[in-house]
Every structure is written in structure tokens, then in C-alpha cells.
Short mmCIF file of C-alpha atoms and ligand atoms in Angstrom, two decimals:
data_model
loop_
_atom_site.label_atom_id
_atom_site.label_comp_id
_atom_site.label_asym_id
_atom_site.label_seq_id
_atom_site.Cartn_x
_atom_site.Cartn_y
_atom_site.Cartn_z
CA MET A 1378 125.52 114.19 111.05
CA ALA A 1379 123.28 110.99 110.84
CA LEU A 1380 120.71 111.21 108.12
CA ARG A 1381 117.18 112.18 109.27
CA ILE A 1382 114.33 112.83 106.79
CA TYR A 1383 110.93 112.95 108.55
CA LEU A 1384 107.89 112.15 106.55
CA ASP A 1385 105.45 111.63 109.00
CA HIS A 1386 104.04 115.23 109.54
CA ASN A 1387 100.54 113.68 110.02
CA ALA A 1388 101.61 112.17 113.41
CA THR A 1389 103.28 115.36 114.46
CA SER A 1390 105.33 118.05 112.93
CA PRO A 1391 108.49 119.67 114.07
CA VAL A 1392 108.19 122.91 116.23
CA HIS A 1393 108.72 125.85 113.74
CA PRO A 1394 111.96 127.78 114.65
CA GLU A 1395 110.10 130.91 114.93
CA VAL A 1396 107.66 129.34 117.23
CA ALA A 1397 110.31 128.30 119.41
CA GLU A 1398 111.86 131.79 119.31
CA ALA A 1399 108.30 133.28 120.52
CA LEU A 1400 107.57 130.95 123.55
CA LEU A 1401 110.96 130.94 125.25
CA PRO A 1402 109.90 134.18 127.25
CA PHE A 1403 106.92 132.09 128.44
CA LEU A 1404 109.28 129.47 129.91
CA ARG A 1405 111.72 131.81 131.62
CA ASP A 1406 110.11 135.20 132.31
CA VAL A 1407 106.37 135.31 131.69
CA TYR A 1408 105.12 133.00 134.18
CA GLY A 1409 102.21 134.71 135.52
CA ASN A 1410 98.70 132.92 135.96
CA PRO A 1411 96.46 134.85 133.25
CA SER A 1412 93.63 134.77 135.73
CA ALA A 1413 95.35 136.83 138.36
CA PRO A 1414 94.50 140.59 138.38
CA TYR A 1415 98.19 141.92 138.93
CA ALA A 1416 100.50 142.85 136.11
CA VAL A 1417 102.51 139.94 136.04
CA GLY A 1418 99.01 137.70 135.31
CA GLN A 1419 98.01 140.58 132.97
CA GLU A 1420 100.92 140.05 131.02
CA ALA A 1421 99.92 136.54 130.47
CA ARG A 1422 96.46 137.38 129.89
CA ARG A 1423 97.44 139.68 126.89
CA ALA A 1424 99.33 136.85 125.52
CA LEU A 1425 96.47 134.41 125.89
CA ASN A 1426 94.34 136.85 124.03
CA ALA A 1427 96.64 137.50 121.29
CA ALA A 1428 97.10 133.67 120.59
CA ARG A 1429 93.26 133.68 120.32
CA VAL A 1430 93.05 136.28 117.79
CA GLN A 1431 95.98 134.32 115.79
CA VAL A 1432 94.06 131.22 115.89
CA GLY A 1433 90.94 132.57 114.80
CA ALA A 1434 92.67 134.40 111.98
CA LEU A 1435 93.97 131.20 110.65
CA LEU A 1436 90.32 129.80 110.54
CA GLY A 1437 88.55 132.93 109.35
CA ALA A 1438 87.01 133.26 112.92
CA ASN A 1439 86.87 135.80 115.72
CA ALA A 1440 88.79 135.40 118.79
CA ASP A 1441 85.66 134.97 121.21
CA GLN A 1442 84.66 132.02 119.11
CA VAL A 1443 88.04 130.05 120.02
CA VAL A 1444 87.97 127.89 123.14
CA ILE A 1445 91.61 126.88 124.06
CA THR A 1446 91.89 123.28 124.89
CA GLY A 1447 94.76 120.84 125.77
CA SER A 1448 94.77 118.97 122.42
CA GLY A 1449 92.83 118.24 119.50
CA THR A 1450 91.18 115.16 121.12
CA GLU A 1451 90.14 117.15 124.00
CA ALA A 1452 88.61 119.83 121.63
CA THR A 1453 86.55 117.04 119.77
CA ASN A 1454 85.51 115.43 123.32
CA LEU A 1455 84.35 118.84 124.18
CA ALA A 1456 82.34 119.25 120.82
CA ILE A 1457 80.93 115.81 120.99
CA ALA A 1458 80.29 114.98 124.71
CA GLY A 1459 79.65 118.55 125.59
CA ALA A 1460 76.80 118.53 123.20
CA PHE A 1461 75.45 115.33 124.37
CA PHE A 1462 75.01 116.62 127.92
CA ALA A 1463 73.78 119.72 126.89
CA ARG A 1464 71.19 118.10 124.76
CA PRO A 1465 67.63 119.92 125.02
CA GLU A 1466 65.65 116.56 125.30
CA PRO A 1467 66.59 113.27 126.55
CA ALA A 1468 65.63 111.81 123.39
CA ARG A 1469 67.90 113.76 120.92
CA ARG A 1470 70.68 111.08 121.65
CA HIS A 1471 71.33 109.97 118.26
CA LEU A 1472 75.11 110.59 116.83
CA VAL A 1473 76.16 110.35 113.39
CA LEU A 1474 79.89 109.86 112.31
CA THR A 1475 81.82 108.42 109.44
CA ALA A 1476 83.56 105.33 109.46
CA VAL A 1477 87.10 106.87 109.15
CA GLU A 1478 86.88 109.37 111.91
CA HIS A 1479 89.86 109.55 114.18
CA PRO A 1480 89.44 107.64 117.73
CA CYS A 1481 88.81 110.96 119.48
CA VAL A 1482 85.50 111.04 117.59
CA SER A 1483 84.70 107.21 117.22
CA GLU A 1484 85.73 106.35 120.88
CA THR A 1485 84.01 109.55 122.32
CA CYS A 1486 80.70 108.33 120.47
CA ALA A 1487 81.42 104.69 121.48
CA TRP A 1488 81.78 105.77 125.33
CA LEU A 1489 78.51 107.80 125.13
CA ARG A 1490 76.64 104.76 123.59
CA ARG A 1491 78.07 102.61 126.24
CA VAL A 1492 77.59 104.57 129.07
CA HIS A 1493 75.11 107.12 128.49
CA GLY A 1494 72.76 105.62 126.12
CA ALA A 1495 73.63 107.45 122.78
CA GLU A 1496 72.51 105.78 119.65
CA VAL A 1497 75.01 105.99 116.98
CA THR A 1498 75.06 105.61 113.18
CA VAL A 1499 78.15 105.06 111.24
CA VAL A 1500 78.36 106.16 107.69
CA GLY A 1501 80.70 104.18 105.34
CA VAL A 1502 82.91 105.69 102.60
CA SER A 1503 83.71 104.92 99.11
CA ALA A 1504 86.81 103.08 97.82
CA ALA A 1505 88.66 106.38 97.54
CA GLY A 1506 87.72 107.19 101.27
CA CYS A 1507 85.16 109.75 100.44
CA VAL A 1508 81.90 110.14 102.46
CA ASP A 1509 78.62 110.79 100.25
CA PRO A 1510 76.57 113.82 101.76
CA ASP A 1511 73.51 111.72 100.43
CA GLU A 1512 74.38 108.95 103.06
CA VAL A 1513 74.94 111.49 105.81
CA GLU A 1514 71.74 113.04 104.91
CA ALA A 1515 70.13 109.79 104.86
CA ALA A 1516 71.33 108.77 108.27
CA VAL A 1517 69.99 111.64 110.07
CA ARG A 1518 66.84 111.08 112.24
CA PRO A 1519 64.37 113.40 114.41
CA GLU A 1520 66.45 112.41 117.36
CA THR A 1521 69.81 113.22 115.82
CA LEU A 1522 71.79 115.62 118.09
CA LEU A 1523 74.85 115.85 116.29
CA VAL A 1524 76.96 114.75 113.07
CA ALA A 1525 80.64 114.68 113.05
CA VAL A 1526 82.56 114.42 109.61
CA MET A 1527 86.27 114.75 109.76
CA HIS A 1528 87.67 117.70 107.22
CA ALA A 1529 90.88 115.47 106.28
CA ASN A 1530 91.57 111.77 107.00
CA ASN A 1531 94.80 111.44 108.99
CA GLU A 1532 95.71 108.34 107.07
CA THR A 1533 94.83 108.95 103.58
CA GLY A 1534 94.67 112.86 103.66
CA VAL A 1535 91.32 112.36 101.88
CA LEU A 1536 89.32 115.72 102.04
CA GLN A 1537 85.46 115.23 102.90
CA PRO A 1538 82.98 117.45 101.41
CA VAL A 1539 81.99 119.11 104.77
CA ALA A 1540 80.56 122.38 103.34
CA GLU A 1541 78.30 120.34 101.24
CA ILE A 1542 77.20 118.21 104.37
CA GLY A 1543 77.13 121.48 106.32
CA ARG A 1544 74.56 123.02 103.74
CA ARG A 1545 72.54 120.06 103.90
CA LEU A 1546 72.37 119.96 107.73
CA ALA A 1547 71.88 123.74 107.68
CA GLY A 1548 68.29 124.96 109.81
CA ARG A 1549 67.73 121.27 110.96
CA GLY A 1550 68.78 121.71 114.48
CA ILE A 1551 71.39 119.31 114.08
CA ARG A 1552 74.98 120.14 115.37
CA PHE A 1553 77.68 119.62 113.15
CA HIS A 1554 81.18 118.99 114.23
CA VAL A 1555 84.23 119.00 112.08
CA ASP A 1556 87.67 117.51 113.02
CA GLY A 1557 89.81 119.84 111.19
CA VAL A 1558 93.00 118.64 113.00
CA GLN A 1559 94.79 117.51 109.70
CA VAL A 1560 93.84 120.61 107.88
CA ALA A 1561 94.50 123.62 109.90
CA GLY A 1562 97.73 125.51 108.67
CA ARG A 1563 97.85 123.27 105.44
CA ILE A 1564 95.03 124.46 103.33
CA PRO A 1565 93.01 127.60 103.71
CA VAL A 1566 89.88 127.37 106.02
CA ALA A 1567 87.08 129.71 106.76
CA VAL A 1568 84.82 127.79 109.41
CA ALA A 1569 81.76 129.96 108.47
CA ASP A 1570 81.81 128.72 105.05
CA LEU A 1571 81.68 125.04 106.39
CA GLY A 1572 78.30 125.61 108.16
CA CYS A 1573 79.89 123.81 111.19
CA ASP A 1574 78.97 124.40 114.77
CA SER A 1575 82.43 123.34 115.81
CA TYR A 1576 85.81 122.80 114.45
CA ALA A 1577 88.64 121.00 116.41
CA ILE A 1578 92.32 121.75 115.87
CA SER A 1579 95.62 120.67 117.35
CA ALA A 1580 98.80 122.63 117.54
CA HIS A 1581 101.38 120.08 117.00
CA LYS A 1582 100.06 119.26 113.45
CA PHE A 1583 101.19 122.90 112.15
CA GLY A 1584 104.34 123.59 113.90
CA GLY A 1585 103.17 124.23 117.49
CA LEU A 1586 103.70 122.18 120.61
CA LYS A 1587 102.06 118.86 121.48
CA GLY A 1588 99.51 119.56 124.29
CA ALA A 1589 97.71 122.29 122.81
CA GLY A 1590 94.29 122.63 120.82
CA ALA A 1591 91.34 124.66 120.14
CA LEU A 1592 87.71 124.19 119.41
CA VAL A 1593 86.38 127.07 117.28
CA LEU A 1594 82.58 127.52 117.92
CA ARG A 1595 79.62 129.01 115.85
CA ASP A 1596 78.54 130.19 119.09
CA ARG A 1597 78.51 129.03 122.74
CA GLN A 1598 74.90 127.60 122.93
CA GLY A 1599 74.20 124.04 123.27
CA LEU A 1600 77.49 122.83 124.93
CA ASP A 1601 78.24 121.88 128.39
CA ALA A 1602 81.74 121.90 129.69
CA VAL A 1603 83.37 118.41 130.20
CA ILE A 1604 86.28 119.57 132.38
CA HIS A 1605 84.98 121.27 135.52
CA GLY A 1606 86.68 123.70 138.03
CA GLY A 1607 87.58 127.21 137.31
CA HIS A 1608 86.11 129.65 134.91
CA GLN A 1609 88.69 129.67 132.37
CA GLU A 1610 87.60 129.81 128.69
CA ARG A 1611 84.36 131.42 129.90
CA GLY A 1612 83.41 128.17 131.86
CA LEU A 1613 83.89 125.78 128.90
CA ARG A 1614 87.25 124.46 129.63
CA ALA A 1615 88.64 124.74 133.41
CA GLY A 1616 92.23 124.61 134.30
CA THR A 1617 95.18 127.07 134.26
CA GLU A 1618 96.24 127.56 130.61
CA ASN A 1619 99.29 126.00 129.33
CA MET A 1620 100.83 129.13 128.41
CA PRO A 1621 103.96 128.27 126.50
CA GLY A 1622 101.68 126.05 124.56
CA VAL A 1623 98.74 128.53 123.84
CA VAL A 1624 101.66 131.28 122.89
CA ALA A 1625 103.26 128.39 120.53
CA MET A 1626 99.96 127.59 118.92
CA GLY A 1627 99.09 131.11 118.24
CA LYS A 1628 102.54 132.15 116.77
CA ALA A 1629 102.08 128.55 114.88
CA ALA A 1630 98.85 129.70 113.50
CA TRP A 1631 100.24 133.20 112.54
CA VAL A 1632 103.36 131.64 110.47
CA ALA A 1633 101.18 129.01 108.99
CA ALA A 1634 98.62 131.54 107.48
CA ARG A 1635 101.66 133.61 106.20
CA ASP A 1636 103.35 130.45 104.65
CA LEU A 1637 100.32 128.79 103.52
CA GLU A 1638 100.49 129.17 99.76
CA ARG A 1639 104.44 128.52 99.75
CA ASN A 1640 104.08 125.58 102.11
CA ARG A 1641 101.50 124.17 99.97
CA ALA A 1642 103.40 124.59 96.50
CA GLN A 1643 106.43 122.80 98.35
CA CYS A 1644 104.43 119.99 99.88
CA LEU A 1645 102.89 119.25 96.28
CA GLN A 1646 106.23 119.06 94.73
CA THR A 1647 107.75 116.57 97.11
CA ARG A 1648 104.46 114.80 97.32
CA ALA A 1649 104.72 114.11 93.64
CA VAL A 1650 107.99 112.24 94.12
CA PHE A 1651 106.08 109.83 96.24
CA ASP A 1652 103.05 109.63 94.46
CA ALA A 1653 105.36 108.34 91.48
CA LEU A 1654 106.43 105.25 93.55
CA THR A 1655 103.56 103.42 92.09
CA GLU A 1656 105.08 103.53 88.80
CA ARG A 1657 108.67 102.37 90.54
CA ILE A 1658 107.21 99.36 92.65
CA PRO A 1659 105.20 96.56 91.12
CA ARG A 1660 102.10 95.49 92.91
CA SER A 1661 101.72 99.05 94.55
CA TRP A 1662 98.90 101.54 94.32
CA ARG A 1663 97.81 104.57 96.48
CA ASN A 1664 95.01 104.57 98.76
CA GLY A 1665 92.48 107.17 98.47
CA HIS A 1666 91.30 109.74 96.21
CA ALA A 1667 93.77 111.24 93.99
CA GLU A 1668 92.71 114.90 94.08
CA GLN A 1669 90.48 115.58 97.04
CA ARG A 1670 93.76 115.20 99.29
CA LEU A 1671 95.90 117.04 101.55
CA PRO A 1672 98.81 118.29 99.78
CA ASN A 1673 101.08 116.45 101.87
CA THR A 1674 99.72 113.15 102.04
CA VAL A 1675 100.45 109.58 100.20
CA ASN A 1676 99.37 106.55 101.57
CA LEU A 1677 101.00 103.44 99.60
CA CYS A 1678 99.99 99.82 99.63
CA CYS A 1679 103.07 97.61 98.20
CA LEU A 1680 101.62 94.22 98.44
CA HIS A 1681 103.58 91.40 100.23
CA ALA A 1682 105.66 94.05 101.86
CA ASP A 1683 104.74 94.26 105.51
CA ALA A 1684 104.21 97.98 106.34
CA MET A 1685 105.67 97.65 109.82
CA SER A 1686 108.86 96.10 108.50
CA ILE A 1687 109.09 98.83 105.73
CA VAL A 1688 108.80 101.36 108.49
CA LEU A 1689 111.57 99.81 110.79
CA ALA A 1690 113.87 99.14 107.77
CA LEU A 1691 113.42 102.82 106.74
CA SER A 1692 113.98 104.00 110.50
CA SER A 1693 117.37 102.19 110.57
CA LEU A 1694 118.28 104.50 107.63
CA GLY A 1695 117.03 107.64 109.18
CA ILE A 1696 113.94 107.85 107.14
CA TYR A 1697 110.60 108.13 109.03
CA VAL A 1698 107.04 107.33 107.67
CA GLY A 1699 104.12 106.09 109.33
CA THR A 1700 102.03 102.99 109.01
CA GLY A 1701 98.59 104.60 109.58
CA SER A 1702 96.99 106.64 112.45
CA ALA A 1703 99.77 107.41 115.18
CA CYS A 1704 97.49 106.48 117.65
CA ALA A 1705 96.82 102.88 116.28
CA SER A 1706 100.17 102.07 115.22
CA HIS A 1707 101.15 100.21 118.06
CA ARG A 1708 98.11 97.81 117.69
CA GLN A 1709 98.53 94.90 115.31
CA GLU A 1710 95.18 95.46 113.87
CA PRO A 1711 94.71 96.43 110.13
CA SER A 1712 93.93 100.09 109.68
CA ARG A 1713 90.00 100.67 110.35
CA VAL A 1714 90.26 103.42 107.68
CA LEU A 1715 91.76 101.30 104.93
CA THR A 1716 89.48 98.31 105.46
CA ALA A 1717 86.35 100.85 105.85
CA MET A 1718 87.56 101.76 102.08
CA GLY A 1719 87.38 98.05 101.09
CA LEU A 1720 91.15 97.20 101.44
CA THR A 1721 91.70 93.29 102.65
CA PRO A 1722 93.42 93.27 106.11
CA GLU A 1723 96.27 92.12 104.19
CA ALA A 1724 96.48 95.07 101.89
CA ALA A 1725 96.06 97.07 104.86
CA PHE A 1726 98.93 95.80 106.70
CA CYS A 1727 101.02 96.49 103.57
CA SER A 1728 100.18 100.00 103.60
CA ILE A 1729 102.49 102.97 104.61
CA ARG A 1730 101.81 106.87 104.99
CA ILE A 1731 104.01 109.28 103.80
CA SER A 1732 103.25 112.83 104.85
CA VAL A 1733 105.63 115.47 103.82
CA GLY A 1734 106.24 118.85 105.60
CA PRO A 1735 107.01 122.27 104.31
CA GLU A 1736 110.53 121.97 105.22
CA THR A 1737 110.98 118.66 103.28
CA THR A 1738 113.31 119.25 100.33
CA LEU A 1739 113.11 117.90 96.74
CA ASP A 1740 116.46 116.12 97.56
CA GLU A 1741 115.44 114.47 100.46
CA ALA A 1742 112.06 113.26 98.91
CA ARG A 1743 114.08 111.65 95.99
CA LEU A 1744 116.47 109.76 98.52
CA ALA A 1745 113.44 108.66 100.52
CA ALA A 1746 111.86 107.54 97.60
CA ASP A 1747 114.67 105.55 96.39
CA ARG A 1748 115.22 103.81 99.78
CA ILE A 1749 111.51 103.01 99.83
CA VAL A 1750 111.94 101.10 96.58
CA GLU A 1751 114.94 99.17 97.88
CA CYS A 1752 113.08 98.53 101.47
CA VAL A 1753 109.94 97.14 99.66
CA GLU A 1754 112.24 94.87 97.61
CA ARG A 1755 113.89 93.61 100.57
CA VAL A 1756 110.96 93.14 102.74
CA ARG A 1757 109.24 91.37 100.31
CA LEU A 1758 111.90 88.90 100.22
CA VAL A 1759 111.34 88.18 103.92
CA THR A 1760 107.49 88.83 104.37
CA SER A 1761 105.91 85.58 104.57
CA PRO A 1762 102.15 85.50 103.88
CA GLU A 1763 101.77 84.22 107.45
CA ASP A 1764 103.14 87.58 108.61
CA ILE A 1765 100.42 89.56 107.00
CA GLY A 1766 97.81 86.99 106.77
CA PHE A 1767 96.63 85.21 103.56
CA CYS A 1768 95.17 86.71 100.50
CA ASP A 1769 92.08 85.02 98.67
CA GLU A 1770 91.03 85.44 95.01
CA ASN A 1771 89.19 88.92 95.80
CA CYS A 1772 92.65 90.19 96.73
CA PRO A 1773 94.01 92.94 94.29
CA CYS A 1774 97.22 91.11 94.39
CA PHE A 1775 95.56 88.68 92.07
CA LEU A 1776 95.11 91.51 89.67
CA GLU A 1777 97.51 92.91 87.08
CA PRO A 1778 98.16 96.77 88.30
CA ALA A 1779 96.52 99.07 86.01
CA LYS A 1780 99.16 100.54 83.55
N1 PLP B 237 91.97 114.23 114.89
C1 PLP B 237 92.76 113.75 113.82
C2 PLP B 237 92.48 113.67 112.64
C3 PLP B 237 94.38 113.32 114.18
O1 PLP B 237 94.97 113.02 113.11
C4 PLP B 237 94.79 113.75 115.47
C5 PLP B 237 95.89 113.24 115.68
O2 PLP B 237 96.65 112.35 115.13
C6 PLP B 237 93.88 114.10 116.48
C7 PLP B 237 92.51 114.29 116.15
C8 PLP B 237 94.19 114.33 117.74
O3 PLP B 237 94.77 115.34 118.14
P1 PLP B 237 95.77 115.38 119.29
O4 PLP B 237 97.12 114.82 119.06
O5 PLP B 237 95.92 116.91 119.54
O6 PLP B 237 95.08 115.06 120.49
#
């Protein structure tokens, strides 16, 4: 069999075998509409409720706090746009977000500003990719309706101090939304401890199917639906539920909760192999905070080695890594996240994202790491400065790598 080492779990994860098993009946036999009153529908309704319980359990929430959505993106649209359209007074139209949010946050805020008169403040991050709670607090105004801070960044894996930010915002009548898409199923989460009003997750990042997500709510106050139609999800998200996707999400949540500690330990072991690449590759460094980071993510800059070329060279060998956010990788723009951390566009263009999964073995990690070293060497031979832009005297390539 051809080699396949998949190291892009932050883009999406393989469907867990137990999940595939659990959803099969929902492709074949359990086809009822969960809104239907008769037995065939009620069978589906019970499965829907069970999935809601499983998702809640993964995040320390009750089933009635879980709103099923069609994706993580949709969950965040509901949290932000839903809050904006339900705002108590027209003047409460100020939104605060960080410079490293996923487009599902930044583009939703940009649209609300462009089309609906929202005011938006973007809070920067440190060179390590961390948001400072003081800066978030300083950005808040009397008209602030909502603050959005992601729990972990999809490109660097950097974890943000969301619980501290939640504490600072408590009792001020400001909604706090957390995009937890990269975190759910990877490290323990208890949404109640974060002080947030809403927490978005996506099934395909933790062994479920693409096209299913959820928004966990503190309560149902202060939110309008953004998709209108039937009364599904108690009026917060119209549309007949994607039952295979929902059942798969529930099962994936259950499996992830059961295996969390084992998976985390396994990821830390294989991640260490990629962390060590900075010692093997000259003029390379890791982007993002060393400790405050997901157990599975390494963002590696290898100067003068164009990331897209590395990704394609590795792909031809059956090794799959990312060049940053999955949604942005077809755009020839330097990563917003990395440039917000102070990287030059050139350094950002030379950064790859390696995100391991629980099924990644140590042998696979070692083999992939060896191939990455070779590919960087080869790509450096053929990468001309014009390919990735010119560097100036401020570029880190002028500095000796720290020993
Ligand atoms: N938020 C983050 C941090 C993500 O990484 C992603 C997907 O890459 C999303 C949101 C969007 O989730 P979905 O693919 O379910 O729309």
C-alpha cells in the first residue's frame, strides 16, 4: 500500500472507526424525521437527544445547552450574528475580536460592520501568538455587545487565556463567545469554567463527519436565529437535522472524552519529534508559544523554503501537512495569524503546520520528520527570493538562530 502519513488534523480528522460503525444504521435503517410524531421519527428523535447528551458531556454542559448546527462556522455565525440581531438596544453594536480569529469570526464581524453598522475593534497578539486579557479589557466600551476570543488557534495551536478573559467580562452585560473548534476532544473543557455565553465546536475536528457542529450556550437569552424556518433546535436553528452527522458527532464526542488522556499523551509524544526539527533544520524556528499550545500542533518556519513547495513535495511522498488555515491555503496571501504575531510575509510564506492525531505513530512521525528535513533542503535549492518576496534587515534570516 502506498505510504500515507496524515499530519493535518487541524484541517480535518479521519472519521473514527467506532464512529463510522455507529452511524451506519442512520444511513440504512433509521431514516425518520426527528420532528415526526410516529415511531420511525421518534427513533431518530431519541438518537438526536442522545447525541446532544454526549456532546454536552464532552464539554461539561447539559444537553439543553447544546444547539446542533451544520458546522463550526455556522455555530459561530449564530453566536455572533444571532447576538447582534437580538441586541437589547441599537447602540450596543460594538464587537471585539482578536487578530488571530478564524474567518468564521473575523468575516462575520466584517460583514456586520459593512452591512449592518457594527463597530469592530481588533485586539492584537504577542509575538508568541497570545492575547493579553488587559488588552481585551481595554478594548471594551459601554456599547460593547460581544467579545470573541478563540480557545486555540488553528494555525499555531496557541491556547488563549479564555477563562481569565471570561472572569474580566463577568457581570458587565457583555456576551463572550469562544471558538473552541480546535480544542474540543483534544484537551479537557468545562464551558462553565470559561465564563463564556457561547462555545462553538465542529465534529470533523474530533473524529466525526464534516457538516456537523454545535453551539453550547450558557442560556438561550440574547440570541436570535440566523437560519429561519421550522422550529428545530427550539427555534434557534431551523432545518431538518443531518442525522448521520449528528449521531456521528455524538459518538465522536463520547469516544474523544473516553480516550482524551491517552490521545493527549500520544500526541505529545509524536509532536515532540516535530518540535525537534528546529534543531535539525538550520534557519528554522517554531511559531507560537512553546507551552500554551495544543498537544498536537507544531507551526514550523524554515526560512527560504516556500511552504507550498514543501507541502507539495511531501504530498508526492504521501505525507500531508498544512500551510496554515485550511480555508486560506488556496490564497496566495501570507497567513494573517503569523503576520499578526510579527512574522514578515516572507517568514509566513515559509511556515508549515504539522498537526498530529491520536492515530499518528512514533514511527510515522520519525519518518515524516526525516522527509521534512530532506524536502526543506531540496526546496531551498530551488526557492528564489522572488518566489517568497524579499527580506530586509529586519527579517529573522539575518539573525543567527538561537542555540
Ligand atoms: N474555527 C476554527 C478555529 C477552525 O479551525 C475551523 C475550521 O478549520 C472552524 C472554526 C470552522 O469549522 P467548520 O469547518 O466546521 O466550519
